[in-house]
Amino acid sequence: MIHKHAFEALDRTMKDVLSVFDSRNSELPFGGKTIVFGGDFRQILPVVQNGSRQDIVNASLCSSHIWSSCKVLKLTTNMRLSVGSSSSNVVEINKFGKWLLDIGEGNVGDSIDGDGNIEIPAHLLITDENDPIQGLIDFVYPSVLHRYKDRDYFSERAILAPKNEVVHEINDHLLDLFPGEEVEYLSSDSLCPTEEINDPLHQDLYNPDVLNSVKVLGLPNHRLVLKLGVPVMLLRNIDQQNGLCNGTRLQITRLGKRVIEAEILSGSNVGSRTYIPRISMIPSDKKIPFKFQRRQFPITVCFAMTINKSQGQSLSRVGIYLRDPVFSHGQLYVALSRVKTKDGVKVLIFDKDGRPTNKTANVVYKEIFGKL
């Protein structure tokens, strides 16, 4: 998902640095050093705000001048599905793995360019007709009221959805069902001290009530409600050396007034306890016509998360909630391929009239594979 400009900047920097020792290095990619890129172009491509399909493809590494100097080494075994599996179900695993690859490459569906509707097999669908959303929750989080104290319970499961608004609805619903007393944390919001907005007119226009109402992607809300034992996700890099990075999942163990104690659920520091302070965060969204900072705990409840946030994670139980269809290349492939077994995923799909269905959109930019 990294933009090609980041790699090109690294290429120029290494050429400049290494040419000091040997001038010939300035002509070699990355100054003559071997660089290993890891990734899968079936998955989500770089995010280009308000970008077209062409903009997104052009931002990918395979569209860079560096790509002509790369040698592609292909991995052929789905290790996520293979680890821990028995020899008796190898055929089923291979069949499921092949189906995932076909989705990722746009080889299933009703459109030759990769964008079309695909039919999800019946055994992967939620069958609860009375309350399908609760059926999805029960599949992913069975006996949640009795098992929430088990650290591994939350680290191995999640509900995925394409959009943040749906994720917030699921998180709020599960938080209401969760046992324990709610603790509310309110942020301190203020305008950034720039000359343009220090004008008294701007101060009145963007008063604290207005700032508190702003909801921005990647920023915690003004009102953060938590309970003991609730799983949360970090929204900022706090301490990368100790595994506290953007996207790290944790479980709340103590709710203090100034700090929150939590246990790490994902990454290389699983089981470690850490303290999360309030920090000041400035949103990077350029659509906001003013700059403000929000002082709040950089976390959000994560019973559910967006498909983009789930990329790179391996889970035992995944529920995919498609109230709205996926909208970007590779999202459906990423969501379906998070699980370690084919029995660990269930999909709930609604059509435009709000009725459960077995068909959904699959967005694939097939032109991205022409450069591999």
JSON list of N, CA, C and O in Angstrom, two decimals, residues 249-302:
[
{"chain": "A", "resi": 249, "resn": "ARG", "atom": "N", "xyz": [-3.62, -3.95, 18.11]},
{"chain": "A", "resi": 249, "resn": "ARG", "atom": "CA", "xyz": [-4.82, -4.23, 18.90]},
{"chain": "A", "resi": 249, "resn": "ARG", "atom": "C", "xyz": [-4.43, -4.51, 20.35]},
{"chain": "A", "resi": 249, "resn": "ARG", "atom": "O", "xyz": [-3.43, -5.17, 20.62]},
{"chain": "A", "resi": 250, "resn": "LEU", "atom": "N", "xyz": [-5.23, -4.00, 21.28]},
{"chain": "A", "resi": 250, "resn": "LEU", "atom": "CA", "xyz": [-4.98, -4.16, 22.72]},
{"chain": "A", "resi": 250, "resn": "LEU", "atom": "C", "xyz": [-6.30, -4.44, 23.42]},
{"chain": "A", "resi": 250, "resn": "LEU", "atom": "O", "xyz": [-7.38, -4.23, 22.87]},
{"chain": "A", "resi": 251, "resn": "GLN", "atom": "N", "xyz": [-6.19, -4.89, 24.67]},
{"chain": "A", "resi": 251, "resn": "GLN", "atom": "CA", "xyz": [-7.38, -5.10, 25.50]},
{"chain": "A", "resi": 251, "resn": "GLN", "atom": "C", "xyz": [-7.24, -4.29, 26.78]},
{"chain": "A", "resi": 251, "resn": "GLN", "atom": "O", "xyz": [-6.20, -4.33, 27.45]},
{"chain": "A", "resi": 252, "resn": "ILE", "atom": "N", "xyz": [-8.28, -3.52, 27.10]},
{"chain": "A", "resi": 252, "resn": "ILE", "atom": "CA", "xyz": [-8.25, -2.65, 28.27]},
{"chain": "A", "resi": 252, "resn": "ILE", "atom": "C", "xyz": [-8.18, -3.46, 29.56]},
{"chain": "A", "resi": 252, "resn": "ILE", "atom": "O", "xyz": [-8.98, -4.37, 29.78]},
{"chain": "A", "resi": 253, "resn": "THR", "atom": "N", "xyz": [-7.21, -3.13, 30.43]},
{"chain": "A", "resi": 253, "resn": "THR", "atom": "CA", "xyz": [-7.10, -3.79, 31.73]},
{"chain": "A", "resi": 253, "resn": "THR", "atom": "C", "xyz": [-7.34, -2.83, 32.91]},
{"chain": "A", "resi": 253, "resn": "THR", "atom": "O", "xyz": [-7.66, -3.27, 34.00]},
{"chain": "A", "resi": 254, "resn": "ARG", "atom": "N", "xyz": [-7.17, -1.54, 32.66]},
{"chain": "A", "resi": 254, "resn": "ARG", "atom": "CA", "xyz": [-7.46, -0.56, 33.72]},
{"chain": "A", "resi": 254, "resn": "ARG", "atom": "C", "xyz": [-7.74, 0.80, 33.09]},
{"chain": "A", "resi": 254, "resn": "ARG", "atom": "O", "xyz": [-7.06, 1.21, 32.16]},
{"chain": "A", "resi": 255, "resn": "LEU", "atom": "N", "xyz": [-8.77, 1.45, 33.60]},
{"chain": "A", "resi": 255, "resn": "LEU", "atom": "CA", "xyz": [-9.17, 2.76, 33.09]},
{"chain": "A", "resi": 255, "resn": "LEU", "atom": "C", "xyz": [-8.91, 3.83, 34.14]},
{"chain": "A", "resi": 255, "resn": "LEU", "atom": "O", "xyz": [-9.66, 3.96, 35.10]},
{"chain": "A", "resi": 256, "resn": "GLY", "atom": "N", "xyz": [-7.81, 4.56, 33.96]},
{"chain": "A", "resi": 256, "resn": "GLY", "atom": "CA", "xyz": [-7.47, 5.63, 34.89]},
{"chain": "A", "resi": 256, "resn": "GLY", "atom": "C", "xyz": [-7.95, 6.97, 34.37]},
{"chain": "A", "resi": 256, "resn": "GLY", "atom": "O", "xyz": [-8.49, 7.08, 33.27]},
{"chain": "A", "resi": 257, "resn": "LYS", "atom": "N", "xyz": [-7.72, 8.01, 35.15]},
{"chain": "A", "resi": 257, "resn": "LYS", "atom": "CA", "xyz": [-8.13, 9.35, 34.74]},
{"chain": "A", "resi": 257, "resn": "LYS", "atom": "C", "xyz": [-7.18, 9.94, 33.71]},
{"chain": "A", "resi": 257, "resn": "LYS", "atom": "O", "xyz": [-7.60, 10.64, 32.79]},
{"chain": "A", "resi": 258, "resn": "ARG", "atom": "N", "xyz": [-5.89, 9.65, 33.87]},
{"chain": "A", "resi": 258, "resn": "ARG", "atom": "CA", "xyz": [-4.89, 10.26, 32.98]},
{"chain": "A", "resi": 258, "resn": "ARG", "atom": "C", "xyz": [-4.23, 9.27, 32.04]},
{"chain": "A", "resi": 258, "resn": "ARG", "atom": "O", "xyz": [-3.67, 9.66, 31.02]},
{"chain": "A", "resi": 259, "resn": "VAL", "atom": "N", "xyz": [-4.22, 7.99, 32.38]},
{"chain": "A", "resi": 259, "resn": "VAL", "atom": "CA", "xyz": [-3.65, 6.97, 31.51]},
{"chain": "A", "resi": 259, "resn": "VAL", "atom": "C", "xyz": [-4.59, 5.76, 31.49]},
{"chain": "A", "resi": 259, "resn": "VAL", "atom": "O", "xyz": [-5.40, 5.56, 32.40]},
{"chain": "A", "resi": 260, "resn": "ILE", "atom": "N", "xyz": [-4.44, 4.97, 30.43]},
{"chain": "A", "resi": 260, "resn": "ILE", "atom": "CA", "xyz": [-5.19, 3.72, 30.28]},
{"chain": "A", "resi": 260, "resn": "ILE", "atom": "C", "xyz": [-4.20, 2.58, 30.20]},
{"chain": "A", "resi": 260, "resn": "ILE", "atom": "O", "xyz": [-3.25, 2.65, 29.41]},
{"chain": "A", "resi": 261, "resn": "GLU", "atom": "N", "xyz": [-4.41, 1.56, 31.01]},
{"chain": "A", "resi": 261, "resn": "GLU", "atom": "CA", "xyz": [-3.54, 0.37, 30.96]},
{"chain": "A", "resi": 261, "resn": "GLU", "atom": "C", "xyz": [-4.18, -0.66, 30.04]},
{"chain": "A", "resi": 261, "resn": "GLU", "atom": "O", "xyz": [-5.39, -0.90, 30.11]},
{"chain": "A", "resi": 262, "resn": "ALA", "atom": "N", "xyz": [-3.36, -1.26, 29.16]},
{"chain": "A", "resi": 262, "resn": "ALA", "atom": "CA", "xyz": [-3.89, -2.24, 28.21]},
{"chain": "A", "resi": 262, "resn": "ALA", "atom": "C", "xyz": [-2.86, -3.32, 27.95]},
{"chain": "A", "resi": 262, "resn": "ALA", "atom": "O", "xyz": [-1.65, -3.11, 28.13]},
{"chain": "A", "resi": 263, "resn": "GLU", "atom": "N", "xyz": [-3.35, -4.47, 27.51]},
{"chain": "A", "resi": 263, "resn": "GLU", "atom": "CA", "xyz": [-2.50, -5.61, 27.18]},
{"chain": "A", "resi": 263, "resn": "GLU", "atom": "C", "xyz": [-2.48, -5.78, 25.66]},
{"chain": "A", "resi": 263, "resn": "GLU", "atom": "O", "xyz": [-3.53, -5.76, 25.02]},
{"chain": "A", "resi": 264, "resn": "ILE", "atom": "N", "xyz": [-1.29, -5.94, 25.09]},
{"chain": "A", "resi": 264, "resn": "ILE", "atom": "CA", "xyz": [-1.14, -6.04, 23.65]},
{"chain": "A", "resi": 264, "resn": "ILE", "atom": "C", "xyz": [-1.65, -7.39, 23.15]},
{"chain": "A", "resi": 264, "resn": "ILE", "atom": "O", "xyz": [-1.30, -8.43, 23.70]},
{"chain": "A", "resi": 265, "resn": "LEU", "atom": "N", "xyz": [-2.49, -7.34, 22.10]},
{"chain": "A", "resi": 265, "resn": "LEU", "atom": "CA", "xyz": [-3.08, -8.56, 21.55]},
{"chain": "A", "resi": 265, "resn": "LEU", "atom": "C", "xyz": [-2.46, -8.99, 20.22]},
{"chain": "A", "resi": 265, "resn": "LEU", "atom": "O", "xyz": [-2.62, -10.14, 19.81]},
{"chain": "A", "resi": 266, "resn": "SER", "atom": "N", "xyz": [-1.78, -8.09, 19.52]},
{"chain": "A", "resi": 266, "resn": "SER", "atom": "CA", "xyz": [-1.24, -8.42, 18.20]},
{"chain": "A", "resi": 266, "resn": "SER", "atom": "C", "xyz": [0.20, -7.93, 18.08]},
{"chain": "A", "resi": 266, "resn": "SER", "atom": "O", "xyz": [0.66, -7.09, 18.86]},
{"chain": "A", "resi": 267, "resn": "GLY", "atom": "N", "xyz": [0.90, -8.48, 17.08]},
{"chain": "A", "resi": 267, "resn": "GLY", "atom": "CA", "xyz": [2.28, -8.08, 16.86]},
{"chain": "A", "resi": 267, "resn": "GLY", "atom": "C", "xyz": [3.27, -8.98, 17.59]},
{"chain": "A", "resi": 267, "resn": "GLY", "atom": "O", "xyz": [2.94, -10.09, 18.03]},
{"chain": "A", "resi": 268, "resn": "SER", "atom": "N", "xyz": [4.48, -8.49, 17.77]},
{"chain": "A", "resi": 268, "resn": "SER", "atom": "CA", "xyz": [5.55, -9.30, 18.38]},
{"chain": "A", "resi": 268, "resn": "SER", "atom": "C", "xyz": [5.61, -9.17, 19.89]},
{"chain": "A", "resi": 268, "resn": "SER", "atom": "O", "xyz": [6.40, -9.86, 20.53]},
{"chain": "A", "resi": 269, "resn": "ASN", "atom": "N", "xyz": [4.81, -8.30, 20.49]},
{"chain": "A", "resi": 269, "resn": "ASN", "atom": "CA", "xyz": [4.84, -8.09, 21.94]},
{"chain": "A", "resi": 269, "resn": "ASN", "atom": "C", "xyz": [3.53, -8.52, 22.59]},
{"chain": "A", "resi": 269, "resn": "ASN", "atom": "O", "xyz": [3.07, -7.90, 23.55]},
{"chain": "A", "resi": 270, "resn": "VAL", "atom": "N", "xyz": [2.93, -9.59, 22.09]},
{"chain": "A", "resi": 270, "resn": "VAL", "atom": "CA", "xyz": [1.66, -10.08, 22.63]},
{"chain": "A", "resi": 270, "resn": "VAL", "atom": "C", "xyz": [1.82, -10.44, 24.11]},
{"chain": "A", "resi": 270, "resn": "VAL", "atom": "O", "xyz": [2.77, -11.10, 24.51]},
{"chain": "A", "resi": 271, "resn": "GLY", "atom": "N", "xyz": [0.88, -9.97, 24.93]},
{"chain": "A", "resi": 271, "resn": "GLY", "atom": "CA", "xyz": [0.90, -10.26, 26.35]},
{"chain": "A", "resi": 271, "resn": "GLY", "atom": "C", "xyz": [1.53, -9.17, 27.20]},
{"chain": "A", "resi": 271, "resn": "GLY", "atom": "O", "xyz": [1.32, -9.13, 28.41]},
{"chain": "A", "resi": 272, "resn": "SER", "atom": "N", "xyz": [2.27, -8.25, 26.57]},
{"chain": "A", "resi": 272, "resn": "SER", "atom": "CA", "xyz": [2.90, -7.17, 27.32]},
{"chain": "A", "resi": 272, "resn": "SER", "atom": "C", "xyz": [1.86, -6.13, 27.72]},
{"chain": "A", "resi": 272, "resn": "SER", "atom": "O", "xyz": [0.93, -5.84, 26.95]},
{"chain": "A", "resi": 273, "resn": "ARG", "atom": "N", "xyz": [2.02, -5.58, 28.91]},
{"chain": "A", "resi": 273, "resn": "ARG", "atom": "CA", "xyz": [1.11, -4.52, 29.36]},
{"chain": "A", "resi": 273, "resn": "ARG", "atom": "C", "xyz": [1.78, -3.17, 29.16]},
{"chain": "A", "resi": 273, "resn": "ARG", "atom": "O", "xyz": [2.99, -3.02, 29.33]},
{"chain": "A", "resi": 274, "resn": "THR", "atom": "N", "xyz": [0.97, -2.20, 28.80]},
{"chain": "A", "resi": 274, "resn": "THR", "atom": "CA", "xyz": [1.50, -0.88, 28.51]},
{"chain": "A", "resi": 274, "resn": "THR", "atom": "C", "xyz": [0.53, 0.18, 28.98]},
{"chain": "A", "resi": 274, "resn": "THR", "atom": "O", "xyz": [-0.63, -0.11, 29.28]},
{"chain": "A", "resi": 275, "resn": "TYR", "atom": "N", "xyz": [1.02, 1.40, 29.06]},
{"chain": "A", "resi": 275, "resn": "TYR", "atom": "CA", "xyz": [0.19, 2.54, 29.46]},
{"chain": "A", "resi": 275, "resn": "TYR", "atom": "C", "xyz": [0.04, 3.48, 28.28]},
{"chain": "A", "resi": 275, "resn": "TYR", "atom": "O", "xyz": [1.01, 3.83, 27.61]},
{"chain": "A", "resi": 276, "resn": "ILE", "atom": "N", "xyz": [-1.19, 3.88, 28.02]},
{"chain": "A", "resi": 276, "resn": "ILE", "atom": "CA", "xyz": [-1.48, 4.77, 26.90]},
{"chain": "A", "resi": 276, "resn": "ILE", "atom": "C", "xyz": [-1.87, 6.14, 27.45]},
{"chain": "A", "resi": 276, "resn": "ILE", "atom": "O", "xyz": [-2.85, 6.25, 28.20]},
{"chain": "A", "resi": 277, "resn": "PRO", "atom": "N", "xyz": [-1.13, 7.18, 27.10]},
{"chain": "A", "resi": 277, "resn": "PRO", "atom": "CA", "xyz": [-1.45, 8.53, 27.58]},
{"chain": "A", "resi": 277, "resn": "PRO", "atom": "C", "xyz": [-2.32, 9.27, 26.56]},
{"chain": "A", "resi": 277, "resn": "PRO", "atom": "O", "xyz": [-2.50, 8.84, 25.42]},
{"chain": "A", "resi": 278, "resn": "ARG", "atom": "N", "xyz": [-2.86, 10.38, 26.97]},
{"chain": "A", "resi": 278, "resn": "ARG", "atom": "CA", "xyz": [-3.49, 11.29, 26.01]},
{"chain": "A", "resi": 278, "resn": "ARG", "atom": "C", "xyz": [-2.39, 11.98, 25.21]},
{"chain": "A", "resi": 278, "resn": "ARG", "atom": "O", "xyz": [-1.35, 12.35, 25.77]},
{"chain": "A", "resi": 279, "resn": "ILE", "atom": "N", "xyz": [-2.61, 12.15, 23.93]},
{"chain": "A", "resi": 279, "resn": "ILE", "atom": "CA", "xyz": [-1.65, 12.88, 23.11]},
{"chain": "A", "resi": 279, "resn": "ILE", "atom": "C", "xyz": [-2.42, 13.87, 22.23]},
{"chain": "A", "resi": 279, "resn": "ILE", "atom": "O", "xyz": [-3.62, 13.72, 22.00]},
{"chain": "A", "resi": 280, "resn": "SER", "atom": "N", "xyz": [-1.72, 14.89, 21.75]},
{"chain": "A", "resi": 280, "resn": "SER", "atom": "CA", "xyz": [-2.32, 15.87, 20.85]},
{"chain": "A", "resi": 280, "resn": "SER", "atom": "C", "xyz": [-2.15, 15.41, 19.41]},
{"chain": "A", "resi": 280, "resn": "SER", "atom": "O", "xyz": [-1.04, 15.09, 18.99]},
{"chain": "A", "resi": 281, "resn": "MET", "atom": "N", "xyz": [-3.25, 15.37, 18.68]},
{"chain": "A", "resi": 281, "resn": "MET", "atom": "CA", "xyz": [-3.23, 14.88, 17.30]},
{"chain": "A", "resi": 281, "resn": "MET", "atom": "C", "xyz": [-3.84, 15.94, 16.37]},
{"chain": "A", "resi": 281, "resn": "MET", "atom": "O", "xyz": [-4.86, 16.53, 16.69]},
{"chain": "A", "resi": 282, "resn": "ILE", "atom": "N", "xyz": [-3.18, 16.13, 15.23]},
{"chain": "A", "resi": 282, "resn": "ILE", "atom": "CA", "xyz": [-3.67, 17.06, 14.22]},
{"chain": "A", "resi": 282, "resn": "ILE", "atom": "C", "xyz": [-4.10, 16.25, 13.00]},
{"chain": "A", "resi": 282, "resn": "ILE", "atom": "O", "xyz": [-3.30, 15.48, 12.46]},
{"chain": "A", "resi": 283, "resn": "PRO", "atom": "N", "xyz": [-5.36, 16.35, 12.56]},
{"chain": "A", "resi": 283, "resn": "PRO", "atom": "CA", "xyz": [-5.81, 15.57, 11.40]},
{"chain": "A", "resi": 283, "resn": "PRO", "atom": "C", "xyz": [-5.09, 15.99, 10.13]},
{"chain": "A", "resi": 283, "resn": "PRO", "atom": "O", "xyz": [-4.78, 17.17, 9.94]},
{"chain": "A", "resi": 284, "resn": "SER", "atom": "N", "xyz": [-4.85, 15.00, 9.26]},
{"chain": "A", "resi": 284, "resn": "SER", "atom": "CA", "xyz": [-4.16, 15.28, 8.00]},
{"chain": "A", "resi": 284, "resn": "SER", "atom": "C", "xyz": [-5.13, 15.47, 6.84]},
{"chain": "A", "resi": 284, "resn": "SER", "atom": "O", "xyz": [-4.69, 15.70, 5.71]},
{"chain": "A", "resi": 285, "resn": "ASP", "atom": "N", "xyz": [-6.42, 15.35, 7.11]},
{"chain": "A", "resi": 285, "resn": "ASP", "atom": "CA", "xyz": [-7.43, 15.48, 6.06]},
{"chain": "A", "resi": 285, "resn": "ASP", "atom": "C", "xyz": [-7.45, 16.90, 5.51]},
{"chain": "A", "resi": 285, "resn": "ASP", "atom": "O", "xyz": [-7.73, 17.86, 6.23]},
{"chain": "A", "resi": 286, "resn": "LYS", "atom": "N", "xyz": [-7.15, 17.05, 4.23]},
{"chain": "A", "resi": 286, "resn": "LYS", "atom": "CA", "xyz": [-7.07, 18.38, 3.61]},
{"chain": "A", "resi": 286, "resn": "LYS", "atom": "C", "xyz": [-8.44, 18.97, 3.31]},
{"chain": "A", "resi": 286, "resn": "LYS", "atom": "O", "xyz": [-8.54, 20.13, 2.91]},
{"chain": "A", "resi": 287, "resn": "LYS", "atom": "N", "xyz": [-9.49, 18.18, 3.48]},
{"chain": "A", "resi": 287, "resn": "LYS", "atom": "CA", "xyz": [-10.83, 18.70, 3.22]},
{"chain": "A", "resi": 287, "resn": "LYS", "atom": "C", "xyz": [-11.29, 19.66, 4.31]},
{"chain": "A", "resi": 287, "resn": "LYS", "atom": "O", "xyz": [-12.19, 20.46, 4.11]},
{"chain": "A", "resi": 288, "resn": "ILE", "atom": "N", "xyz": [-10.67, 19.55, 5.50]},
{"chain": "A", "resi": 288, "resn": "ILE", "atom": "CA", "xyz": [-11.04, 20.43, 6.61]},
{"chain": "A", "resi": 288, "resn": "ILE", "atom": "C", "xyz": [-10.44, 21.81, 6.35]},
{"chain": "A", "resi": 288, "resn": "ILE", "atom": "O", "xyz": [-9.23, 21.94, 6.16]},
{"chain": "A", "resi": 289, "resn": "PRO", "atom": "N", "xyz": [-11.24, 22.88, 6.34]},
{"chain": "A", "resi": 289, "resn": "PRO", "atom": "CA", "xyz": [-10.74, 24.20, 5.96]},
{"chain": "A", "resi": 289, "resn": "PRO", "atom": "C", "xyz": [-9.95, 24.90, 7.06]},
{"chain": "A", "resi": 289, "resn": "PRO", "atom": "O", "xyz": [-9.59, 26.07, 6.91]},
{"chain": "A", "resi": 290, "resn": "PHE", "atom": "N", "xyz": [-9.70, 24.23, 8.16]},
{"chain": "A", "resi": 290, "resn": "PHE", "atom": "CA", "xyz": [-8.93, 24.83, 9.25]},
{"chain": "A", "resi": 290, "resn": "PHE", "atom": "C", "xyz": [-8.13, 23.75, 9.94]},
{"chain": "A", "resi": 290, "resn": "PHE", "atom": "O", "xyz": [-8.42, 22.56, 9.82]},
{"chain": "A", "resi": 291, "resn": "LYS", "atom": "N", "xyz": [-7.09, 24.17, 10.65]},
{"chain": "A", "resi": 291, "resn": "LYS", "atom": "CA", "xyz": [-6.24, 23.22, 11.37]},
{"chain": "A", "resi": 291, "resn": "LYS", "atom": "C", "xyz": [-6.58, 23.27, 12.85]},
{"chain": "A", "resi": 291, "resn": "LYS", "atom": "O", "xyz": [-6.58, 24.34, 13.45]},
{"chain": "A", "resi": 292, "resn": "PHE", "atom": "N", "xyz": [-6.85, 22.09, 13.41]},
{"chain": "A", "resi": 292, "resn": "PHE", "atom": "CA", "xyz": [-7.11, 22.03, 14.84]},
{"chain": "A", "resi": 292, "resn": "PHE", "atom": "C", "xyz": [-6.42, 20.80, 15.42]},
{"chain": "A", "resi": 292, "resn": "PHE", "atom": "O", "xyz": [-6.01, 19.90, 14.69]},
{"chain": "A", "resi": 293, "resn": "GLN", "atom": "N", "xyz": [-6.24, 20.81, 16.73]},
{"chain": "A", "resi": 293, "resn": "GLN", "atom": "CA", "xyz": [-5.62, 19.67, 17.39]},
{"chain": "A", "resi": 293, "resn": "GLN", "atom": "C", "xyz": [-6.58, 19.11, 18.44]},
{"chain": "A", "resi": 293, "resn": "GLN", "atom": "O", "xyz": [-7.30, 19.86, 19.10]},
{"chain": "A", "resi": 294, "resn": "ARG", "atom": "N", "xyz": [-6.55, 17.80, 18.57]},
{"chain": "A", "resi": 294, "resn": "ARG", "atom": "CA", "xyz": [-7.41, 17.10, 19.53]},
{"chain": "A", "resi": 294, "resn": "ARG", "atom": "C", "xyz": [-6.54, 16.34, 20.51]},
{"chain": "A", "resi": 294, "resn": "ARG", "atom": "O", "xyz": [-5.71, 15.53, 20.10]},
{"chain": "A", "resi": 295, "resn": "ARG", "atom": "N", "xyz": [-6.71, 16.64, 21.79]},
{"chain": "A", "resi": 295, "resn": "ARG", "atom": "CA", "xyz": [-5.96, 15.93, 22.83]},
{"chain": "A", "resi": 295, "resn": "ARG", "atom": "C", "xyz": [-6.88, 14.84, 23.39]},
{"chain": "A", "resi": 295, "resn": "ARG", "atom": "O", "xyz": [-7.86, 15.12, 24.08]},
{"chain": "A", "resi": 296, "resn": "GLN", "atom": "N", "xyz": [-6.54, 13.58, 23.08]},
{"chain": "A", "resi": 296, "resn": "GLN", "atom": "CA", "xyz": [-7.39, 12.47, 23.44]},
{"chain": "A", "resi": 296, "resn": "GLN", "atom": "C", "xyz": [-6.54, 11.19, 23.45]},
{"chain": "A", "resi": 296, "resn": "GLN", "atom": "O", "xyz": [-5.43, 11.17, 22.92]},
{"chain": "A", "resi": 297, "resn": "PHE", "atom": "N", "xyz": [-7.06, 10.13, 24.04]},
{"chain": "A", "resi": 297, "resn": "PHE", "atom": "CA", "xyz": [-6.39, 8.83, 23.96]},
{"chain": "A", "resi": 297, "resn": "PHE", "atom": "C", "xyz": [-6.46, 8.34, 22.52]},
{"chain": "A", "resi": 297, "resn": "PHE", "atom": "O", "xyz": [-7.55, 8.29, 21.94]},
{"chain": "A", "resi": 298, "resn": "PRO", "atom": "N", "xyz": [-5.31, 7.96, 21.92]},
{"chain": "A", "resi": 298, "resn": "PRO", "atom": "CA", "xyz": [-5.30, 7.61, 20.48]},
{"chain": "A", "resi": 298, "resn": "PRO", "atom": "C", "xyz": [-5.77, 6.18, 20.23]},
{"chain": "A", "resi": 298, "resn": "PRO", "atom": "O", "xyz": [-5.05, 5.36, 19.64]},
{"chain": "A", "resi": 299, "resn": "ILE", "atom": "N", "xyz": [-6.97, 5.86, 20.68]},
{"chain": "A", "resi": 299, "resn": "ILE", "atom": "CA", "xyz": [-7.49, 4.50, 20.52]},
{"chain": "A", "resi": 299, "resn": "ILE", "atom": "C", "xyz": [-8.95, 4.55, 20.09]},
{"chain": "A", "resi": 299, "resn": "ILE", "atom": "O", "xyz": [-9.62, 5.57, 20.24]},
{"chain": "A", "resi": 300, "resn": "THR", "atom": "N", "xyz": [-9.43, 3.43, 19.56]},
{"chain": "A", "resi": 300, "resn": "THR", "atom": "CA", "xyz": [-10.84, 3.29, 19.22]},
{"chain": "A", "resi": 300, "resn": "THR", "atom": "C", "xyz": [-11.24, 1.84, 19.48]},
{"chain": "A", "resi": 300, "resn": "THR", "atom": "O", "xyz": [-10.42, 0.93, 19.38]},
{"chain": "A", "resi": 301, "resn": "VAL", "atom": "N", "xyz": [-12.49, 1.64, 19.86]},
{"chain": "A", "resi": 301, "resn": "VAL", "atom": "CA", "xyz": [-13.00, 0.29, 20.10]},
{"chain": "A", "resi": 301, "resn": "VAL", "atom": "C", "xyz": [-12.92, -0.51, 18.80]},
{"chain": "A", "resi": 301, "resn": "VAL", "atom": "O", "xyz": [-13.18, 0.02, 17.72]},
{"chain": "A", "resi": 302, "resn": "CYS", "atom": "N", "xyz": [-12.53, -1.80, 18.87]},
{"chain": "A", "resi": 302, "resn": "CYS", "atom": "CA", "xyz": [-12.34, -2.56, 17.63]},
{"chain": "A", "resi": 302, "resn": "CYS", "atom": "C", "xyz": [-12.88, -3.98, 17.70]},
{"chain": "A", "resi": 302, "resn": "CYS", "atom": "O", "xyz": [-12.18, -4.92, 17.34]}
]
